[in-house]
Structures are given as structure tokens and as C-alpha cells.
mmCIF file of C-alpha atoms and ligand atoms in Angstrom:
data_model
loop_
_atom_site.group_PDB
_atom_site.id
_atom_site.type_symbol
_atom_site.label_atom_id
_atom_site.label_comp_id
_atom_site.label_asym_id
_atom_site.label_seq_id
_atom_site.Cartn_x
_atom_site.Cartn_y
_atom_site.Cartn_z
ATOM 1 C CA MET A 1 0.028 -0.004 0.000
ATOM 2 C CA THR A 2 1.362 3.486 -0.900
ATOM 3 C CA LYS A 3 2.217 5.615 2.139
ATOM 4 C CA VAL A 4 0.256 8.760 2.299
ATOM 5 C CA ARG A 5 2.208 11.912 3.220
ATOM 6 C CA GLN A 6 0.944 14.169 5.997
ATOM 7 C CA LEU A 7 2.463 17.547 6.116
ATOM 8 C CA PRO A 8 1.643 20.607 8.188
ATOM 9 C CA TYR A 9 0.381 23.798 6.499
ATOM 10 C CA GLY A 10 3.359 25.659 4.951
ATOM 11 C CA GLU A 11 5.894 22.871 5.177
ATOM 12 C CA PRO A 12 7.862 22.771 2.107
ATOM 13 C CA ALA A 13 6.607 20.167 -0.460
ATOM 14 C CA GLU A 14 10.180 19.331 -1.639
ATOM 15 C CA LYS A 15 13.630 19.512 -0.060
ATOM 16 C CA GLY A 16 16.540 21.622 -1.354
ATOM 17 C CA LEU A 17 19.991 20.202 -2.219
ATOM 18 C CA ASN A 18 22.891 20.337 0.196
ATOM 19 C CA VAL A 19 26.226 21.819 -0.600
ATOM 20 C CA ARG A 20 27.716 18.534 -1.574
ATOM 21 C CA LEU A 21 24.940 17.646 -3.908
ATOM 22 C CA VAL A 22 24.901 21.060 -5.365
ATOM 23 C CA MET A 23 28.649 20.825 -6.120
ATOM 24 C CA GLU A 24 27.978 17.412 -7.752
ATOM 25 C CA GLU A 25 25.208 18.720 -9.772
ATOM 26 C CA ALA A 26 27.079 21.768 -10.981
ATOM 27 C CA SER A 27 30.088 19.558 -11.968
ATOM 28 C CA ARG A 28 27.805 17.733 -14.422
ATOM 29 C CA CYS A 29 27.148 21.155 -16.223
ATOM 30 C CA LEU A 30 28.854 21.140 -19.608
ATOM 31 C CA LEU A 31 29.604 24.856 -19.326
ATOM 32 C CA CYS A 32 27.965 25.172 -22.887
ATOM 33 C CA GLU A 33 29.126 28.149 -24.932
ATOM 34 C CA ASP A 34 25.972 30.103 -25.843
ATOM 35 C CA ALA A 35 24.123 28.017 -23.385
ATOM 36 C CA PRO A 36 20.606 26.706 -24.393
ATOM 37 C CA CYS A 37 19.262 26.790 -20.895
ATOM 38 C CA SER A 38 20.032 30.700 -20.890
ATOM 39 C CA HIS A 39 18.194 31.047 -24.250
ATOM 40 C CA ASP A 40 15.243 29.404 -22.833
ATOM 41 C CA CYS A 41 14.387 31.376 -19.678
ATOM 42 C CA PRO A 42 11.808 34.029 -20.584
ATOM 43 C CA ALA A 43 13.248 36.492 -18.022
ATOM 44 C CA GLY A 44 16.872 36.032 -18.937
ATOM 45 C CA THR A 45 18.046 34.652 -15.658
ATOM 46 C CA ASP A 46 20.952 33.268 -17.347
ATOM 47 C CA PRO A 47 21.464 29.813 -15.650
ATOM 48 C CA GLY A 48 24.406 29.068 -17.725
ATOM 49 C CA ARG A 49 26.309 31.868 -16.123
ATOM 50 C CA PHE A 50 25.206 31.276 -12.617
ATOM 51 C CA ILE A 51 25.854 27.542 -12.807
ATOM 52 C CA ARG A 52 29.383 28.246 -13.865
ATOM 53 C CA SER A 53 29.707 30.539 -10.701
ATOM 54 C CA ILE A 54 28.532 27.769 -8.567
ATOM 55 C CA ARG A 55 30.845 25.328 -10.120
ATOM 56 C CA PHE A 56 33.825 27.388 -9.116
ATOM 57 C CA ARG A 57 32.155 28.057 -5.532
ATOM 58 C CA ASN A 58 31.599 31.638 -6.302
ATOM 59 C CA PHE A 59 28.117 31.670 -4.590
ATOM 60 C CA THR A 60 28.002 35.499 -4.379
ATOM 61 C CA GLY A 61 28.750 35.775 -8.114
ATOM 62 C CA ALA A 62 25.884 33.393 -8.857
ATOM 63 C CA CYS A 63 23.527 35.588 -6.544
ATOM 64 C CA LYS A 64 24.702 38.617 -8.596
ATOM 65 C CA THR A 65 23.917 37.057 -11.864
ATOM 66 C CA ILE A 66 20.453 35.856 -10.703
ATOM 67 C CA ARG A 67 19.478 39.181 -8.966
ATOM 68 C CA HIS A 68 20.640 41.406 -11.723
ATOM 69 C CA ASN A 69 18.677 39.421 -14.386
ATOM 70 C CA ASN A 70 15.611 38.399 -12.463
ATOM 71 C CA ILE A 71 14.400 40.429 -9.401
ATOM 72 C CA LEU A 72 12.294 37.662 -8.275
ATOM 73 C CA GLY A 73 15.076 34.957 -8.539
ATOM 74 C CA ALA A 74 14.210 33.416 -5.220
ATOM 75 C CA SER A 75 10.537 32.852 -6.043
ATOM 76 C CA CYS A 76 11.185 31.648 -9.557
ATOM 77 C CA ALA A 77 13.603 29.121 -8.280
ATOM 78 C CA GLU A 78 10.818 27.569 -6.280
ATOM 79 C CA ILE A 79 7.854 27.798 -8.628
ATOM 80 C CA CYS A 80 9.258 28.054 -12.239
ATOM 81 C CA PRO A 81 8.134 25.162 -14.525
ATOM 82 C CA GLN A 82 11.868 24.580 -15.365
ATOM 83 C CA GLU A 83 11.038 21.103 -16.866
ATOM 84 C CA ARG A 84 9.266 23.136 -19.654
ATOM 85 C CA LEU A 85 11.871 25.905 -19.846
ATOM 86 C CA CYS A 86 15.560 25.931 -18.999
ATOM 87 C CA GLU A 87 15.961 22.229 -17.979
ATOM 88 C CA LYS A 88 14.168 21.098 -21.143
ATOM 89 C CA ALA A 89 16.678 22.902 -23.160
ATOM 90 C CA CYS A 90 19.528 21.692 -21.245
ATOM 91 C CA SER A 91 22.250 19.993 -23.429
ATOM 92 C CA ARG A 92 22.659 17.168 -20.906
ATOM 93 C CA CYS A 93 19.089 16.029 -21.898
ATOM 94 C CA GLY A 94 20.822 14.334 -24.896
ATOM 95 C CA ILE A 95 23.277 12.481 -22.573
ATOM 96 C CA ASP A 96 21.461 11.471 -19.477
ATOM 97 C CA LYS A 97 19.253 13.907 -17.611
ATOM 98 C CA PRO A 98 19.050 17.670 -17.475
ATOM 99 C CA ILE A 99 20.881 19.776 -14.815
ATOM 100 C CA GLN A 100 18.613 20.493 -11.892
ATOM 101 C CA ILE A 101 18.783 24.341 -12.618
ATOM 102 C CA GLY A 102 15.912 25.179 -10.378
ATOM 103 C CA LYS A 103 17.468 23.443 -7.359
ATOM 104 C CA LEU A 104 20.869 25.083 -8.096
ATOM 105 C CA GLN A 105 18.969 28.648 -8.266
ATOM 106 C CA ALA A 106 17.357 27.902 -5.102
ATOM 107 C CA PHE A 107 20.583 27.037 -3.458
ATOM 108 C CA ALA A 108 22.192 30.254 -4.576
ATOM 109 C CA MET A 109 19.264 32.208 -3.288
ATOM 110 C CA GLU A 110 19.501 30.466 0.022
ATOM 111 C CA GLN A 111 23.116 31.570 0.240
ATOM 112 C CA GLU A 112 21.947 35.220 -0.181
ATOM 113 C CA ARG A 113 19.210 34.743 2.551
ATOM 114 C CA LEU A 114 21.433 32.832 4.949
ATOM 115 C CA LEU A 115 24.536 35.157 4.690
ATOM 116 C CA GLY A 116 22.579 38.438 4.262
ATOM 117 C CA LEU A 117 24.379 39.176 1.046
ATOM 118 C CA LYS A 118 23.543 42.775 -0.289
ATOM 119 C CA ILE A 119 23.600 42.297 -3.998
ATOM 120 C CA LEU A 120 21.633 45.397 -5.315
ATOM 121 C CA GLU A 121 21.904 49.103 -4.262
ATOM 122 C CA ALA A 122 19.816 52.341 -5.038
ATOM 123 C CA ALA A 123 21.058 54.131 -8.166
ATOM 124 C CA PRO A 124 21.409 57.980 -8.111
ATOM 125 C CA SER A 125 18.256 59.864 -8.975
ATOM 126 C CA CYS A 126 17.300 60.703 -12.507
ATOM 127 C CA GLY A 127 14.694 63.093 -11.299
ATOM 128 C CA LYS A 128 11.633 61.036 -12.622
ATOM 129 C CA LYS A 129 8.755 59.497 -10.552
ATOM 130 C CA VAL A 130 6.682 56.407 -11.592
ATOM 131 C CA ALA A 131 3.712 54.725 -9.808
ATOM 132 C CA CYS A 132 3.191 50.951 -10.120
ATOM 133 C CA ILE A 133 -0.297 49.607 -9.376
ATOM 134 C CA GLY A 134 -0.141 46.133 -8.116
ATOM 135 C CA ALA A 135 2.750 44.524 -6.200
ATOM 136 C CA GLY A 136 2.502 41.190 -8.089
ATOM 137 C CA PRO A 137 5.410 39.760 -10.233
ATOM 138 C CA SER A 138 5.283 42.175 -13.182
ATOM 139 C CA GLY A 139 4.686 45.196 -10.931
ATOM 140 C CA LEU A 140 7.740 44.352 -8.881
ATOM 141 C CA ALA A 141 9.725 43.677 -11.999
ATOM 142 C CA VAL A 142 8.854 47.049 -13.538
ATOM 143 C CA ALA A 143 9.610 48.785 -10.290
ATOM 144 C CA ALA A 144 13.038 47.160 -9.966
ATOM 145 C CA GLU A 145 14.089 47.691 -13.449
ATOM 146 C CA LEU A 146 13.109 51.456 -13.356
ATOM 147 C CA ALA A 147 14.741 51.997 -9.966
ATOM 148 C CA LYS A 148 17.977 50.676 -11.335
ATOM 149 C CA LEU A 149 17.683 53.528 -13.799
ATOM 150 C CA GLY A 150 17.371 56.017 -10.883
ATOM 151 C CA VAL A 151 13.611 56.389 -11.170
ATOM 152 C CA SER A 152 11.729 57.070 -7.876
ATOM 153 C CA VAL A 153 9.169 54.287 -7.639
ATOM 154 C CA THR A 154 6.163 53.806 -5.500
ATOM 155 C CA VAL A 155 4.197 50.470 -5.719
ATOM 156 C CA TYR A 156 0.527 50.516 -4.581
ATOM 157 C CA ASP A 157 -1.262 47.385 -3.574
ATOM 158 C CA GLU A 158 -4.605 46.764 -2.002
ATOM 159 C CA ASN A 159 -3.339 43.857 0.190
ATOM 160 C CA GLU A 160 -1.586 44.179 3.352
ATOM 161 C CA LYS A 161 1.637 42.610 2.102
ATOM 162 C CA ALA A 162 3.390 42.786 -1.335
ATOM 163 C CA GLY A 163 3.712 39.830 -3.646
ATOM 164 C CA GLY A 164 0.353 39.660 -5.293
ATOM 165 C CA MET A 165 -0.276 36.220 -6.736
ATOM 166 C CA LEU A 166 2.957 35.070 -5.257
ATOM 167 C CA ARG A 167 1.653 35.458 -1.850
ATOM 168 C CA TYR A 168 -2.013 34.893 -2.217
ATOM 169 C CA GLY A 169 -2.479 32.599 -5.212
ATOM 170 C CA ILE A 170 0.126 29.966 -4.339
ATOM 171 C CA THR A 171 0.171 27.655 -1.213
ATOM 172 C CA PRO A 172 3.171 28.296 1.110
ATOM 173 C CA SER A 173 4.283 24.674 0.835
ATOM 174 C CA ARG A 174 5.374 25.761 -2.711
ATOM 175 C CA LEU A 175 6.288 29.364 -1.976
ATOM 176 C CA SER A 176 6.816 30.360 1.615
ATOM 177 C CA ASP A 177 6.403 33.958 3.052
ATOM 178 C CA GLU A 178 10.143 33.920 3.889
ATOM 179 C CA ILE A 179 11.127 33.571 0.177
ATOM 180 C CA ILE A 180 8.657 36.084 -1.074
ATOM 181 C CA ASP A 181 9.907 38.524 1.506
ATOM 182 C CA GLN A 182 13.566 37.898 0.348
ATOM 183 C CA ASP A 183 12.528 39.157 -3.163
ATOM 184 C CA ILE A 184 10.573 42.006 -1.845
ATOM 185 C CA LYS A 185 13.677 42.974 0.237
ATOM 186 C CA ALA A 186 15.670 42.935 -3.017
ATOM 187 C CA VAL A 187 13.285 45.452 -4.562
ATOM 188 C CA GLU A 188 13.366 47.623 -1.481
ATOM 189 C CA SER A 189 17.161 47.671 -1.595
ATOM 190 C CA LEU A 190 16.882 49.541 -4.877
ATOM 191 C CA GLY A 191 14.975 52.281 -3.207
ATOM 192 C CA VAL A 192 11.372 51.247 -4.162
ATOM 193 C CA LYS A 193 8.637 52.330 -1.837
ATOM 194 C CA PHE A 194 5.308 50.475 -1.062
ATOM 195 C CA GLU A 195 1.985 51.811 -0.225
ATOM 196 C CA LEU A 196 0.097 48.784 0.890
ATOM 197 C CA SER A 197 -3.551 48.222 1.921
ATOM 198 C CA ARG A 198 -4.295 50.987 -0.680
ATOM 199 C CA ARG A 199 -6.828 50.161 -3.352
ATOM 200 C CA ILE A 200 -6.500 52.232 -6.551
ATOM 201 C CA ASP A 201 -9.843 52.651 -8.319
ATOM 202 C CA LYS A 202 -10.425 54.650 -11.580
ATOM 203 C CA ASN A 203 -10.571 58.000 -9.521
ATOM 204 C CA GLU A 204 -7.377 57.373 -7.689
ATOM 205 C CA LEU A 205 -5.849 56.345 -10.805
ATOM 206 C CA ASP A 206 -6.447 59.766 -12.485
ATOM 207 C CA LYS A 207 -4.831 61.417 -9.476
ATOM 208 C CA LEU A 208 -1.869 59.278 -9.764
ATOM 209 C CA VAL A 209 -1.499 59.987 -13.614
ATOM 210 C CA ALA A 210 -1.441 63.812 -12.520
ATOM 211 C CA GLN A 211 1.228 63.216 -9.761
ATOM 212 C CA TYR A 212 3.519 60.990 -11.616
ATOM 213 C CA ASP A 213 5.651 61.056 -14.832
ATOM 214 C CA ALA A 214 4.223 57.598 -15.672
ATOM 215 C CA VAL A 215 1.918 54.971 -14.245
ATOM 216 C CA TYR A 216 2.221 51.306 -14.695
ATOM 217 C CA VAL A 217 -0.915 49.259 -14.125
ATOM 218 C CA GLY A 218 -0.008 45.632 -13.396
ATOM 219 C CA VAL A 219 -2.859 44.393 -11.366
ATOM 220 C CA GLY A 220 -2.903 40.943 -12.846
ATOM 221 C CA LEU A 221 -5.844 38.589 -12.902
ATOM 222 C CA SER A 222 -6.948 39.075 -9.309
ATOM 223 C CA ALA A 223 -10.447 38.256 -9.595
ATOM 224 C CA SER A 224 -11.739 34.630 -9.750
ATOM 225 C CA LYS A 225 -13.957 33.163 -12.493
ATOM 226 C CA MET A 226 -17.081 31.235 -11.762
ATOM 227 C CA ILE A 227 -18.880 28.514 -14.042
ATOM 228 C CA PRO A 228 -21.849 30.431 -15.487
ATOM 229 C CA ASN A 229 -25.441 29.223 -14.786
ATOM 230 C CA LEU A 230 -24.425 26.432 -12.552
ATOM 231 C CA LYS A 231 -27.038 25.898 -9.944
ATOM 232 C CA GLY A 232 -26.177 26.374 -6.323
ATOM 233 C CA THR A 233 -23.002 28.523 -6.528
ATOM 234 C CA ASP A 234 -24.498 31.043 -4.327
ATOM 235 C CA LEU A 235 -24.823 28.475 -1.347
ATOM 236 C CA LYS A 236 -22.747 29.014 1.823
ATOM 237 C CA GLY A 237 -19.704 26.827 1.787
ATOM 238 C CA VAL A 238 -19.037 27.667 -1.878
ATOM 239 C CA GLU A 239 -15.962 29.939 -2.613
ATOM 240 C CA THR A 240 -13.316 30.723 -5.212
ATOM 241 C CA ALA A 241 -9.730 29.406 -5.147
ATOM 242 C CA LEU A 242 -8.111 32.844 -4.620
ATOM 243 C CA ALA A 243 -10.537 33.695 -1.791
ATOM 244 C CA PHE A 244 -9.755 30.198 -0.162
ATOM 245 C CA LEU A 245 -5.851 30.460 -0.547
ATOM 246 C CA LYS A 246 -5.735 33.923 0.643
ATOM 247 C CA ARG A 247 -7.840 33.381 3.833
ATOM 248 C CA ALA A 248 -5.493 30.175 4.448
ATOM 249 C CA ARG A 249 -2.401 32.153 4.032
ATOM 250 C CA ILE A 250 -3.600 34.960 6.207
ATOM 251 C CA ALA A 251 -4.755 32.515 9.028
ATOM 252 C CA GLY A 252 -1.478 30.650 8.752
ATOM 253 C CA GLY A 253 -3.520 27.442 7.946
ATOM 254 C CA LYS A 254 -5.725 27.688 10.904
ATOM 255 C CA ILE A 255 -9.135 27.169 9.171
ATOM 256 C CA GLU A 256 -11.571 25.098 10.925
ATOM 257 C CA ASP A 257 -14.817 23.270 9.783
ATOM 258 C CA LEU A 258 -13.880 22.786 6.201
ATOM 259 C CA GLY A 259 -15.416 19.323 6.462
ATOM 260 C CA ARG A 260 -15.709 17.382 3.173
ATOM 261 C CA VAL A 261 -14.171 19.441 0.574
ATOM 262 C CA VAL A 262 -14.631 19.145 -3.303
ATOM 263 C CA ILE A 263 -12.486 21.259 -5.532
ATOM 264 C CA ILE A 264 -13.422 21.901 -9.211
ATOM 265 C CA GLY A 265 -10.483 22.645 -11.495
ATOM 266 C CA GLY A 266 -7.370 20.765 -13.025
ATOM 267 C CA GLY A 267 -4.672 23.555 -12.884
ATOM 268 C CA ASP A 268 -1.827 24.328 -10.476
ATOM 269 C CA VAL A 269 -4.218 26.531 -8.408
ATOM 270 C CA ALA A 270 -6.629 23.712 -7.876
ATOM 271 C CA MET A 271 -3.794 21.446 -6.765
ATOM 272 C CA ASP A 272 -2.732 24.164 -4.386
ATOM 273 C CA CYS A 273 -6.168 24.260 -2.951
ATOM 274 C CA ALA A 274 -6.298 20.584 -2.545
ATOM 275 C CA SER A 275 -2.980 20.475 -0.552
ATOM 276 C CA THR A 276 -3.949 23.409 1.389
ATOM 277 C CA ALA A 277 -7.474 21.961 2.379
ATOM 278 C CA LYS A 278 -5.747 18.662 3.342
ATOM 279 C CA GLN A 279 -3.125 20.456 5.388
ATOM 280 C CA CYS A 280 -5.860 22.504 7.123
ATOM 281 C CA GLY A 281 -7.429 19.378 8.435
ATOM 282 C CA ALA A 282 -10.281 18.805 5.909
ATOM 283 C CA LYS A 283 -12.246 15.492 6.578
ATOM 284 C CA SER A 284 -11.930 14.572 2.969
ATOM 285 C CA VAL A 285 -10.772 16.218 -0.275
ATOM 286 C CA TYR A 286 -11.661 15.484 -3.919
ATOM 287 C CA VAL A 287 -10.562 17.172 -7.040
ATOM 288 C CA ALA A 288 -12.687 16.992 -10.204
ATOM 289 C CA PHE A 289 -11.930 18.598 -13.614
ATOM 290 C CA ILE A 290 -13.225 18.349 -17.229
ATOM 291 C CA GLU A 291 -9.780 17.540 -18.785
ATOM 292 C CA THR A 292 -8.154 13.990 -18.842
ATOM 293 C CA LEU A 293 -5.067 13.298 -16.781
ATOM 294 C CA GLU A 294 -3.088 13.844 -19.978
ATOM 295 C CA THR A 295 -4.515 17.070 -20.921
ATOM 296 C CA MET A 296 -5.107 18.660 -17.610
ATOM 297 C CA PRO A 297 -3.136 22.012 -17.130
ATOM 298 C CA ALA A 298 -1.532 21.285 -13.684
ATOM 299 C CA SER A 299 2.118 20.327 -13.823
ATOM 300 C CA LYS A 300 2.865 16.576 -13.098
ATOM 301 C CA ARG A 301 4.934 17.685 -10.092
ATOM 302 C CA GLU A 302 1.836 19.446 -8.435
ATOM 303 C CA LEU A 303 -0.513 16.501 -9.391
ATOM 304 C CA ASP A 304 1.947 13.909 -7.960
ATOM 305 C CA TYR A 305 2.184 15.899 -4.785
ATOM 306 C CA ILE A 306 -1.653 15.932 -3.936
ATOM 307 C CA VAL A 307 -1.771 12.216 -4.973
ATOM 308 C CA ASP A 308 1.003 11.564 -2.443
ATOM 309 C CA LEU A 309 -1.185 13.537 0.285
ATOM 310 C CA GLY A 310 -3.891 10.892 -0.449
ATOM 311 C CA VAL A 311 -6.153 13.268 -2.505
ATOM 312 C CA PRO A 312 -8.326 11.248 -5.152
ATOM 313 C CA VAL A 313 -8.734 12.944 -8.441
ATOM 314 C CA ILE A 314 -11.743 12.751 -10.806
ATOM 315 C CA PRO A 315 -10.662 13.462 -14.410
ATOM 316 C CA ALA A 316 -13.068 14.132 -17.301
ATOM 317 C CA PHE A 317 -16.059 15.131 -15.056
ATOM 318 C CA LYS A 318 -17.990 18.368 -14.840
ATOM 319 C CA PRO A 319 -20.218 19.850 -12.131
ATOM 320 C CA VAL A 320 -23.903 19.945 -13.168
ATOM 321 C CA GLN A 321 -25.466 21.078 -9.953
ATOM 322 C CA LEU A 322 -24.562 21.977 -6.363
ATOM 323 C CA ASN A 323 -27.287 20.757 -3.836
ATOM 324 C CA GLY A 324 -28.183 22.186 -0.387
ATOM 325 C CA GLU A 325 -30.873 24.529 1.104
ATOM 326 C CA ASP A 326 -28.720 27.293 2.945
ATOM 327 C CA HIS A 327 -25.385 25.641 2.853
ATOM 328 C CA VAL A 328 -24.009 23.277 0.335
ATOM 329 C CA THR A 329 -24.408 19.417 1.076
ATOM 330 C CA SER A 330 -23.135 17.837 -2.305
ATOM 331 C CA VAL A 331 -22.030 18.292 -5.772
ATOM 332 C CA GLU A 332 -23.337 16.510 -8.704
ATOM 333 C CA LEU A 333 -20.741 15.527 -11.426
ATOM 334 C CA ALA A 334 -21.280 14.222 -14.975
ATOM 335 C CA ALA A 335 -18.955 12.471 -17.315
ATOM 336 C CA MET A 336 -17.637 14.528 -20.194
ATOM 337 C CA GLU A 337 -18.389 11.475 -22.314
ATOM 338 C CA GLY A 338 -21.134 8.827 -21.670
ATOM 339 C CA ASN A 339 -23.788 8.898 -19.058
ATOM 340 C CA SER A 340 -21.857 8.343 -15.855
ATOM 341 C CA LYS A 341 -22.696 10.484 -12.806
ATOM 342 C CA ILE A 342 -21.278 11.059 -9.418
ATOM 343 C CA THR A 343 -22.626 12.781 -6.430
ATOM 344 C CA LEU A 344 -19.976 13.702 -3.745
ATOM 345 C CA ASP A 345 -21.065 14.939 -0.263
ATOM 346 C CA ALA A 346 -19.498 18.307 0.357
ATOM 347 C CA ASP A 347 -19.388 20.946 3.123
ATOM 348 C CA THR A 348 -17.056 23.154 1.096
ATOM 349 C CA VAL A 349 -16.753 23.567 -2.659
ATOM 350 C CA ILE A 350 -13.984 25.415 -4.146
ATOM 351 C CA PHE A 351 -13.921 26.746 -7.753
ATOM 352 C CA ALA A 352 -10.453 26.880 -9.376
ATOM 353 C CA VAL A 353 -11.709 27.562 -12.896
ATOM 354 C CA GLY A 354 -9.512 30.444 -13.867
ATOM 355 C CA GLN A 355 -8.999 34.086 -13.076
ATOM 356 C CA LYS A 356 -9.889 37.378 -14.710
ATOM 357 C CA VAL A 357 -9.203 41.142 -14.541
ATOM 358 C CA GLN A 358 -11.004 43.202 -11.730
ATOM 359 C CA ASP A 359 -13.879 45.202 -13.169
ATOM 360 C CA ASP A 360 -11.999 48.472 -12.505
ATOM 361 C CA TYR A 361 -9.375 47.671 -15.029
ATOM 362 C CA LYS A 362 -11.213 45.547 -17.581
ATOM 363 C CA GLY A 363 -10.415 46.325 -21.140
ATOM 364 C CA MET A 364 -7.628 48.847 -20.077
ATOM 365 C CA THR A 365 -4.720 49.331 -22.618
ATOM 366 C CA SER A 366 -1.560 51.526 -22.664
ATOM 367 C CA ASP A 367 -2.384 55.142 -23.098
ATOM 368 C CA GLY A 368 -0.279 58.314 -22.858
ATOM 369 C CA LYS A 369 1.397 58.182 -19.432
ATOM 370 C CA ILE A 370 -0.418 54.842 -18.572
ATOM 371 C CA PHE A 371 1.382 51.635 -19.240
ATOM 372 C CA VAL A 372 -0.470 48.280 -18.910
ATOM 373 C CA GLY A 373 1.371 44.917 -18.755
ATOM 374 C CA GLY A 374 1.670 41.576 -16.972
ATOM 375 C CA ASP A 375 -1.128 39.216 -16.788
ATOM 376 C CA LEU A 376 -3.562 42.111 -17.322
ATOM 377 C CA ALA A 377 -2.181 42.493 -20.881
ATOM 378 C CA ASN A 378 -1.258 38.887 -21.719
ATOM 379 C CA GLY A 379 -4.046 37.002 -20.040
ATOM 380 C CA GLY A 380 -2.284 35.170 -17.367
ATOM 381 C CA LYS A 381 1.085 33.310 -17.751
ATOM 382 C CA THR A 382 3.697 32.191 -15.455
ATOM 383 C CA VAL A 383 5.599 34.274 -12.872
ATOM 384 C CA VAL A 384 8.725 34.195 -14.959
ATOM 385 C CA GLU A 385 6.849 35.450 -18.001
ATOM 386 C CA ALA A 386 5.330 38.223 -16.039
ATOM 387 C CA VAL A 387 8.861 39.216 -14.870
ATOM 388 C CA ALA A 388 9.889 39.156 -18.519
ATOM 389 C CA SER A 389 6.888 41.407 -19.525
ATOM 390 C CA GLY A 390 7.771 43.692 -16.580
ATOM 391 C CA LYS A 391 11.282 44.100 -17.896
ATOM 392 C CA ASP A 392 9.994 44.911 -21.527
ATOM 393 C CA ILE A 393 7.555 47.528 -20.135
ATOM 394 C CA ALA A 394 10.045 49.078 -17.853
ATOM 395 C CA GLY A 395 12.292 49.499 -21.150
ATOM 396 C CA GLU A 396 9.154 51.283 -22.769
ATOM 397 C CA ILE A 397 8.666 53.518 -19.863
ATOM 398 C CA ALA A 398 12.287 54.550 -19.688
ATOM 399 C CA LYS A 399 12.129 55.441 -23.428
ATOM 400 C CA PHE A 400 9.020 57.427 -22.776
ATOM 401 C CA LEU A 401 10.890 59.306 -19.856
ATOM 402 C CA HIS A 402 13.793 59.759 -22.105
ATOM 403 C CA ILE A 403 16.118 58.109 -19.667
HETATM 404 S S1 LIG N 501 22.445 23.830 -21.127
HETATM 405 FE FE1 LIG N 501 22.831 22.400 -19.279
HETATM 406 S S2 LIG N 501 24.929 21.800 -19.555
HETATM 407 FE FE2 LIG N 501 24.718 23.579 -20.824
HETATM 408 S S3 LIG N 501 25.141 25.338 -19.544
HETATM 409 FE FE3 LIG N 501 23.042 25.131 -19.321
HETATM 410 S S4 LIG N 501 22.799 23.889 -17.496
HETATM 411 FE FE4 LIG N 501 24.950 23.599 -18.176
#
């Protein structure tokens, strides 16, 4: 019988490499000229270069390469889908197996944290001011890149803490507060200021446009989608993935009375909800999604993790109705093909069926002093792609400001 893992809320899902294993792994690197791994990192983190530094035990040099190229280097090391990007491109794939680039990056970033290395510093002022709305991945990247050019940047966010989807859309077993805080500290070390718990609506936006030389809107996809016309979604006990992950993060996993949980959705966010519900002491957790196991959007790593935690998954089924009088009591599911039906008892139903733009920013495009980017412009991609988009937009803003 397979042993079911039991982890407390926030406990890391995977262990890092120790220094001996790191050196062994780095010594497998072929030190490729014009490294394919570096070509395939959307944010230009340049693994070929930082692995070379690690190989020669120059850990500070490795941190410098990562930080200068990717301001969210610590978070990306943990949550990037390396198996689809740098590791897939690695030359060692043709020999045996790719270098564990994510693990080497995580080790370098751990050195920065443990040794308190100060890699970045504020640049002399160029006299320009920019506001960034949204302290998520693209907002942080835009802020950091502009600050490096001497721009005075203030980041506004409606949440109490910076990080956006990093903090409130991912479970801490995959990305801890400590690692997010490390990346935020790197942004702050460039002189960037944060105005948190401050929601910027259309009126406030107009004021910021008048006050600043440019405004970046990178609010991301911070509202959750629901399945339209599904009976019972207004019952008590029904919530969205983002609301659930956020309240779990704020409560440090101390959520009671989840009871029997059913999660609808087959992406990484749904997997995060499943592990979170399990770690918060739910009586039972099921995940149902419309895709097959082969076509579901979640990464294999995240699916394997919830299966290890003993969460059953129900592929190729869709919800057709939620039952209950005041509070939800069950979910009816129907097979995508054929006539099979399943009814699952439920006290909590969580919908992880995608995210959308907040109403305030719907349809917004770059115009004059306003620049739009990140998930708001490209419809929701990975964190490393949001960093890449942030770097591009920072370049456009710099050009606009003639710096
Ligand atoms: S592609 Fe692989 S082997 Fe080549 S430099 Fe990158 S990590 Fe090393």
C-alpha cells in the first residue's frame, strides 16, 4: 500500500540540495558556450552563467547574476516550470538527464538569505517618478528595473503585504512567506517604496496620473472566474480558489470546519487548494476537472504531490449542480463522455476554474502616461513570463521618460 504523506500547513513540499549535492550537480554542467538553458529562460536569468559561478564555488557571483537578471530569482527558483523551460533545453538531456537548474538557483538564493548578502543598491536619482499599481510579479519587475535607472518608484497594492499572486495565489508549501519577503527586500534595496492596503480605483488612478511622470498598471488577474449558470454556486460553503488560498495564508492554515471538500479545476491553483485543504485538516478532499489526466493544465509535479497526500482526483467530469438549502451539501458531477454521474457529499466547494481582471481595469490598454502589462495585458502566464513582461515594459517607460 502506498504511504500517504502528511505535512503541516506551509511545510515545504520538496527539500533543497545540500552543498555536496549542489557541487556534484554543478560539476555535471557542460559549461556550454551560448548556453541553451539561458536562451530558454523568458526572464533572461542566465542559468548557464550562474551555474558556472556555482561550479567554481563563487556563490556571491551566482547570486549577482540571478538578482541582476531576475528580481524575483528566489521565488522563480521555487515555482518556475523549469521542466518546460531551461531544463528542457539543457544540453545534458541528450546524454542522460538535465541539470537540476531550479534546485541550483534555489541553493544560490538560500546563500543570499542565510549570509545576508546585499547584491543590489539604489542608483543615483534621475529626477523622474513612476507609480506601479499592483505589487505582483510584473509590478515588482517594472519597479526594480526602473529603480535601477534612478527612477523614484512607489508601488501601490490593495493587500496588506506585497507579492500579489506569489503570496495570495500559491500555497506556502510551494512558496513560503520567507522567500517572497526575500524578493521584496531585494526590490526595496533599490529604493522602491510600497504603499500597501491601498486600493486604486479609476478616480485614484487619475490622481496618480497627474502626480507621476508615468503609471504602470499591473494588477494581474486578481478576480476569480465562476462557471456561469451553475445551480447552487450562491450557497454557503462555496468559494473561489483565490479567496480560499488567501484566507488560508492570512490565517496561517488555521481554518476550521472545512469538512468534506470538493475542488473543481485541473490547474496548479486547484492542486494548491487541494494540498492546502488537506493540510488545514479537511475531513476529505476530492478534485474533479473536465480534462483528462493527460490534458489537464496542472504540472505533473503538483499532481503527484496531491496524490502523495492521498487526494483522489476525478478526471473528465464536470459539475452539473450543487445541492443544499442554505449551505452546500453535495456536488453532482457528470462524465464528459457517456452517461456516468457521481454525487459527492460536500461541506465546502472550491472553484479553481481560472482568473480574470478586476472590473475597474477591464479592457484597459496603454495610453499616454499609462502603461499596462503583466497578466492584465497577456491574459495570465507564469511568474517568470510576468517578470519578462515587466522588464520589457520598464524599457518602454524608460524610453517614454527619455532616460
Ligand atoms: S544547457 Fe545544461 S549543460 Fe549547458 S550550460 Fe546550461 S545547465 Fe549547463
